[in-house]
PDB file of C-alpha atoms in Angstrom:
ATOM      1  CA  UNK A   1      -1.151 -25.010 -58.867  1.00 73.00           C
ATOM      2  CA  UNK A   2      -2.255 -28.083 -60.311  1.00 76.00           C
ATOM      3  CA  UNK A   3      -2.593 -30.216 -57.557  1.00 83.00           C
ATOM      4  CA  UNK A   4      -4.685 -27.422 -55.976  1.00 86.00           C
ATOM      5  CA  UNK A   5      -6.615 -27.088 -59.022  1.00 84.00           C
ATOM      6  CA  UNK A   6      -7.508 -31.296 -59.167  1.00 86.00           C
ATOM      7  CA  UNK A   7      -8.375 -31.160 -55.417  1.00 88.00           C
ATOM      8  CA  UNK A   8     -10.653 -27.689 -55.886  1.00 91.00           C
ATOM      9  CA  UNK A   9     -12.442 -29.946 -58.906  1.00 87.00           C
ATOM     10  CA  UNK A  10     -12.681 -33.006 -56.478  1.00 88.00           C
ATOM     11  CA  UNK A  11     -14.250 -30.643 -53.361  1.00 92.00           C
ATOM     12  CA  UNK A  12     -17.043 -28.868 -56.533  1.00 91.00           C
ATOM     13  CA  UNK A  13     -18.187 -32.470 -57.597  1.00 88.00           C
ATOM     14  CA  UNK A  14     -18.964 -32.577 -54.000  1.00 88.00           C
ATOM     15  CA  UNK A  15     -20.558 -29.633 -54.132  1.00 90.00           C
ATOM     16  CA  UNK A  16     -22.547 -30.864 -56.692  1.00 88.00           C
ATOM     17  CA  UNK A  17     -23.587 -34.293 -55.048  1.00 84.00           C
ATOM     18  CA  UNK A  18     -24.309 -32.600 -52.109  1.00 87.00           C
ATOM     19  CA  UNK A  19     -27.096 -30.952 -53.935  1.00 87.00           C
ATOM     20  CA  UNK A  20     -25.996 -27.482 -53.958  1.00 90.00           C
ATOM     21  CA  UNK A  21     -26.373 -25.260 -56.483  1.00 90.00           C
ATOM     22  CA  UNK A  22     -24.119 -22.896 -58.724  1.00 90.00           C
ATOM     23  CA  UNK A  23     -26.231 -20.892 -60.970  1.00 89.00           C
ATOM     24  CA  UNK A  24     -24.942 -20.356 -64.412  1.00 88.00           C
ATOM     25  CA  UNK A  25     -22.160 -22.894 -64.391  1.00 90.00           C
ATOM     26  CA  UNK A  26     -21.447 -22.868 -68.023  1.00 89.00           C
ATOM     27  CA  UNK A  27     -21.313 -19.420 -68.077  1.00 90.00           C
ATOM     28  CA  UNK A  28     -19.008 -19.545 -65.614  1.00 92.00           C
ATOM     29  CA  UNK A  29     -16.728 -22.158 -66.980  1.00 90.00           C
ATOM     30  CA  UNK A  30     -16.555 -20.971 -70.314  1.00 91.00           C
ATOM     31  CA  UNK A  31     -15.653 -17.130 -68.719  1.00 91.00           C
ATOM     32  CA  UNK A  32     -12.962 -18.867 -66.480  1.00 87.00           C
ATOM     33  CA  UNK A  33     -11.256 -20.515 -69.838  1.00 87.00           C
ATOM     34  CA  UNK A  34     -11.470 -17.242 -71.494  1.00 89.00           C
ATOM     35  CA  UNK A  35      -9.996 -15.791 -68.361  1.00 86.00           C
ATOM     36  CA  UNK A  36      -6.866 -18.121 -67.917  1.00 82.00           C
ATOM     37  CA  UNK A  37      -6.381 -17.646 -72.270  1.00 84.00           C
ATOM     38  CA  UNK A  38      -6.245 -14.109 -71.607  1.00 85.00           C
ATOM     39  CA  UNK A  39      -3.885 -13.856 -68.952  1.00 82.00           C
ATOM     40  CA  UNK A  40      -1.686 -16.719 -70.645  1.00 77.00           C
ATOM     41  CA  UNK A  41      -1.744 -14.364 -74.196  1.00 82.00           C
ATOM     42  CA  UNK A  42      -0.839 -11.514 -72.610  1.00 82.00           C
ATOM     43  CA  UNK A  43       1.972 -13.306 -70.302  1.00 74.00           C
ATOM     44  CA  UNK A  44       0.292 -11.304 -67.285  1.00 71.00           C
ATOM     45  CA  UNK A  45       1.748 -12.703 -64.093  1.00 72.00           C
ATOM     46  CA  UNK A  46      -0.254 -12.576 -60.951  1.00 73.00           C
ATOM     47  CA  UNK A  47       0.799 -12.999 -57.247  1.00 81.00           C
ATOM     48  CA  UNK A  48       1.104 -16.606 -56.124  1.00 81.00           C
ATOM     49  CA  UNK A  49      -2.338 -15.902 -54.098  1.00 87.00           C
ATOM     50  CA  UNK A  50      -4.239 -14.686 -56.178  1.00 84.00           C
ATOM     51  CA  UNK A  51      -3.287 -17.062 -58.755  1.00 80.00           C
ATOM     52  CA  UNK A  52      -3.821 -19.933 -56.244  1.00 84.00           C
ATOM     53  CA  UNK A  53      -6.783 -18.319 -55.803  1.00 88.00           C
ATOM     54  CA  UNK A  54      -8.390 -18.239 -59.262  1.00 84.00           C
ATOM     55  CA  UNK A  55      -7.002 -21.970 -60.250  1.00 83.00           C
ATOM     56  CA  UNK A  56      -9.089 -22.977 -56.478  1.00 89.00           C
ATOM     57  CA  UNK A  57     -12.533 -21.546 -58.073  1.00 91.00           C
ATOM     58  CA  UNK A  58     -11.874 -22.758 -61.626  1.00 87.00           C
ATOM     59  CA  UNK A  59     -11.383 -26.084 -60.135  1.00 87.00           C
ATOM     60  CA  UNK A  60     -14.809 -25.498 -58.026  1.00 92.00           C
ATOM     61  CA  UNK A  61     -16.195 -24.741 -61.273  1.00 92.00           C
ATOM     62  CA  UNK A  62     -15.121 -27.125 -63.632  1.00 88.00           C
ATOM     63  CA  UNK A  63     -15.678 -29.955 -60.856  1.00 88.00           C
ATOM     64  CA  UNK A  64     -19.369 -28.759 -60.088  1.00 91.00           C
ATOM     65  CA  UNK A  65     -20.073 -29.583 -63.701  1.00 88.00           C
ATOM     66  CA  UNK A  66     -18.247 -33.068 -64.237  1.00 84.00           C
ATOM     67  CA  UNK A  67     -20.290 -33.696 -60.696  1.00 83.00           C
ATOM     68  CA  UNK A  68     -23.571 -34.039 -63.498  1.00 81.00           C
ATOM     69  CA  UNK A  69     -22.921 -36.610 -65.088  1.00 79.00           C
ATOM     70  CA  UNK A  70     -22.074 -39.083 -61.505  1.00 80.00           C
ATOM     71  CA  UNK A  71     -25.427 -38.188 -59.421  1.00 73.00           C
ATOM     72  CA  UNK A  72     -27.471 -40.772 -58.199  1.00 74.00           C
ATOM     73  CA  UNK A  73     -24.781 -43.384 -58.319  1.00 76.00           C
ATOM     74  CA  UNK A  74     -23.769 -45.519 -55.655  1.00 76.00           C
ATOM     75  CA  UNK A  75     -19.795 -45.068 -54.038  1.00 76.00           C
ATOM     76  CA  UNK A  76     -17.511 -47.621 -56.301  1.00 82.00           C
ATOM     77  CA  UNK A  77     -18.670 -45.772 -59.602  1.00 82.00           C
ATOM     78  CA  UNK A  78     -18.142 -43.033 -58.014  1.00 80.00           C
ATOM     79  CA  UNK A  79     -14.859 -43.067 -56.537  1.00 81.00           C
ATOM     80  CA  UNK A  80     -13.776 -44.576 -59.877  1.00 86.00           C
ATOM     81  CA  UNK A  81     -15.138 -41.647 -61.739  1.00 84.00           C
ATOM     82  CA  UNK A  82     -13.131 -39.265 -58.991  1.00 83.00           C
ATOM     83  CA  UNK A  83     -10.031 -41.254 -60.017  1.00 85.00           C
ATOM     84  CA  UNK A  84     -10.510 -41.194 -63.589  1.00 88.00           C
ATOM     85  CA  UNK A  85     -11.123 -37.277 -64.226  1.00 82.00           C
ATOM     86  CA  UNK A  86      -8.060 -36.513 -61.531  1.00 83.00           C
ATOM     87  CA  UNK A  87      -5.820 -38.675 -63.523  1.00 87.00           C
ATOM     88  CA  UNK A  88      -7.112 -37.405 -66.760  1.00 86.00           C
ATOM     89  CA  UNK A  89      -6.883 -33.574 -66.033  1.00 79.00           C
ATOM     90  CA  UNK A  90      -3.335 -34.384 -64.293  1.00 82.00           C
ATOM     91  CA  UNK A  91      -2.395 -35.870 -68.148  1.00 86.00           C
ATOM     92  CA  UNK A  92      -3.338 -33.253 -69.958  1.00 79.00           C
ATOM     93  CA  UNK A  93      -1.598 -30.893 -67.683  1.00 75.00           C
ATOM     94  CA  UNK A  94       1.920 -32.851 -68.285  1.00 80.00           C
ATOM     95  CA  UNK A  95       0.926 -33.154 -71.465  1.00 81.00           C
ATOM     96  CA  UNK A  96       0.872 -29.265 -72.268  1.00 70.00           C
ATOM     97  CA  UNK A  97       3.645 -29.114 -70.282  1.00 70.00           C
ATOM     98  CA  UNK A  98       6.164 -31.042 -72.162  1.00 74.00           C
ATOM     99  CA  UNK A  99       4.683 -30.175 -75.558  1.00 70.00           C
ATOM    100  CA  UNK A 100       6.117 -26.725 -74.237  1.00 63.00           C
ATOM    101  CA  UNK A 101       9.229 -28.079 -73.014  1.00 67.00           C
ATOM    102  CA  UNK A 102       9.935 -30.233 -76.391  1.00 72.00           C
ATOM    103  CA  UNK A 103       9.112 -26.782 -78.546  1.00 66.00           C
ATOM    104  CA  UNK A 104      11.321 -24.434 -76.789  1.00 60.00           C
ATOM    105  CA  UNK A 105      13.962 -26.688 -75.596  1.00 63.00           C
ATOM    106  CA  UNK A 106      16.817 -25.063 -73.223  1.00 58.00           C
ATOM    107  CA  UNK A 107      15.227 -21.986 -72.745  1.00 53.00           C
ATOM    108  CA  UNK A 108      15.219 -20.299 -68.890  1.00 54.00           C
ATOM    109  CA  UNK A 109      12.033 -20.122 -67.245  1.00 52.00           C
ATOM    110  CA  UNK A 110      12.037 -16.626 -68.702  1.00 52.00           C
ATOM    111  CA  UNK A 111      12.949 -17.195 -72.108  1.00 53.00           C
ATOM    112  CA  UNK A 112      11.793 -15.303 -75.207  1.00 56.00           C
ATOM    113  CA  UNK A 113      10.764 -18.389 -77.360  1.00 49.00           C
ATOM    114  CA  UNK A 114       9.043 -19.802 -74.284  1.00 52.00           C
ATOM    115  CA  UNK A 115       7.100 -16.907 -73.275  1.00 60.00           C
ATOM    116  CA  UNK A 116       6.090 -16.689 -77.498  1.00 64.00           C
ATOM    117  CA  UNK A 117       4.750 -20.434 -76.910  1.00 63.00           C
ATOM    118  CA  UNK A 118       2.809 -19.700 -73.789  1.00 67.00           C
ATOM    119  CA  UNK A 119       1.480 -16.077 -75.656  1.00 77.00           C
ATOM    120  CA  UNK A 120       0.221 -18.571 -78.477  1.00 78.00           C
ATOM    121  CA  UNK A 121      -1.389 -21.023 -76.226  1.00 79.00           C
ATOM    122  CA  UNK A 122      -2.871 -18.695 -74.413  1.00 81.00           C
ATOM    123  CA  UNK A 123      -4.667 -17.228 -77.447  1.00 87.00           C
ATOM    124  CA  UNK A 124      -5.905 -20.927 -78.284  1.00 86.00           C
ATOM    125  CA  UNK A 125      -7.170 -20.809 -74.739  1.00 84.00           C
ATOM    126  CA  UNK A 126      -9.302 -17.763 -75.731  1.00 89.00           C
ATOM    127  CA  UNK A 127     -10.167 -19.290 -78.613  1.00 90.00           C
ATOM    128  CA  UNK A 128     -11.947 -22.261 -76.693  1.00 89.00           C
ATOM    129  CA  UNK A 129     -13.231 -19.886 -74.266  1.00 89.00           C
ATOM    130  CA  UNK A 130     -15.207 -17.732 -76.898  1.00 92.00           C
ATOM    131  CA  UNK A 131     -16.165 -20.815 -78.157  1.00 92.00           C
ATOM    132  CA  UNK A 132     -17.734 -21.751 -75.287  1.00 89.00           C
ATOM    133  CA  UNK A 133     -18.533 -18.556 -73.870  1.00 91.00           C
ATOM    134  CA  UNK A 134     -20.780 -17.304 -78.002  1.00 92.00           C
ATOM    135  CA  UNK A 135     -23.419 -19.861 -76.854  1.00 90.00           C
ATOM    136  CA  UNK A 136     -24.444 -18.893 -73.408  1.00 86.00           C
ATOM    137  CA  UNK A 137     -24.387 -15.155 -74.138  1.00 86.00           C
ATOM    138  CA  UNK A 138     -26.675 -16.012 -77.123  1.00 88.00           C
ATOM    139  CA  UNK A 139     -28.862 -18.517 -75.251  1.00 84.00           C
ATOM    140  CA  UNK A 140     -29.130 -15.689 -72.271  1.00 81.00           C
ATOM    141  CA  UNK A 141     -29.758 -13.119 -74.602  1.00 83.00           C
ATOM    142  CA  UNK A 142     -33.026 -15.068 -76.787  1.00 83.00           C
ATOM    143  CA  UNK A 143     -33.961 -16.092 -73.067  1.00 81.00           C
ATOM    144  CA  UNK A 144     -34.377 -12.280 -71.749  1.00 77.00           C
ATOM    145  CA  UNK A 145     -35.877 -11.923 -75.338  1.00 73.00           C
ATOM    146  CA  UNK A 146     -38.499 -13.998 -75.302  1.00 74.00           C
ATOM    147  CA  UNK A 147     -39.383 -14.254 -71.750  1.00 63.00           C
TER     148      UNK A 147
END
């Protein structure tokens, strides 16, 4: 899943370079974190497709928008720029992962405590995803407002 997610976020940033356009990115984003809290707090569990499936368009999503901040630059910025975010999103991922591992040490794949740990992240993950999510409803909202 999270090689296909780094690869998905490697193929949107070239999306993004090649000039197309995804309207309401941040919108999106923030709805996909909210998304992946929700199913994480309620410990839903999805076929292997579908998951696949939604960690491919997240990582569309979240590449489209790290594709901002590298247009107009020429190809050894850019690959190093590639490198760096795939390296850094592949950290963090480990990085959750043995936090998880070190709290709930020798539990199954199943286990209670476990599935408690990945209940509480997940409502962290909401957390964020409101966070993110409060400002574009409000922008979108004084936008139709005003307009």
């Amino acid at each position: 899943m999270l090689g296909a997610f780094i690869v998905s976020a490697l193929l949107g940033t070239g999306l993004h370079l090649a000039a197309f356009t995804i309207p309401g990115i941040e919108f999106l984003i923030s709805t996909s974190v909210l998304g992946i809290g929700l199913l994480l707090a309620f410990q839903k569990s999805l076929p292997l497709s579908l998951s696949l499936g939604l960690f491919i368009l997240a990582g569309l999503l979240h590449g489209y928008a790290y594709g901002e901040s590298i247009v107009g630059t020429g190809m050894p910025p850019l690959f190093a720029y590639l490198l760096g975010f795939s390296l850094v999103q592949l950290a963090l991922a480990l990085a959750v992962w043995g936090l998880v591992q070190k709290a709930f040490p020798g539990q199954g794949a199943g286990g209670e405590l476990r599935k408690k740990g990945f209940s509480s992240i997940g409502w962290l993950v909401c957390g964020a995803g409101l966070a993110l999510l409060f400002p574009q409803v409000i922008g979108l909202l004084l936008t139709k407002r005003y307009s």
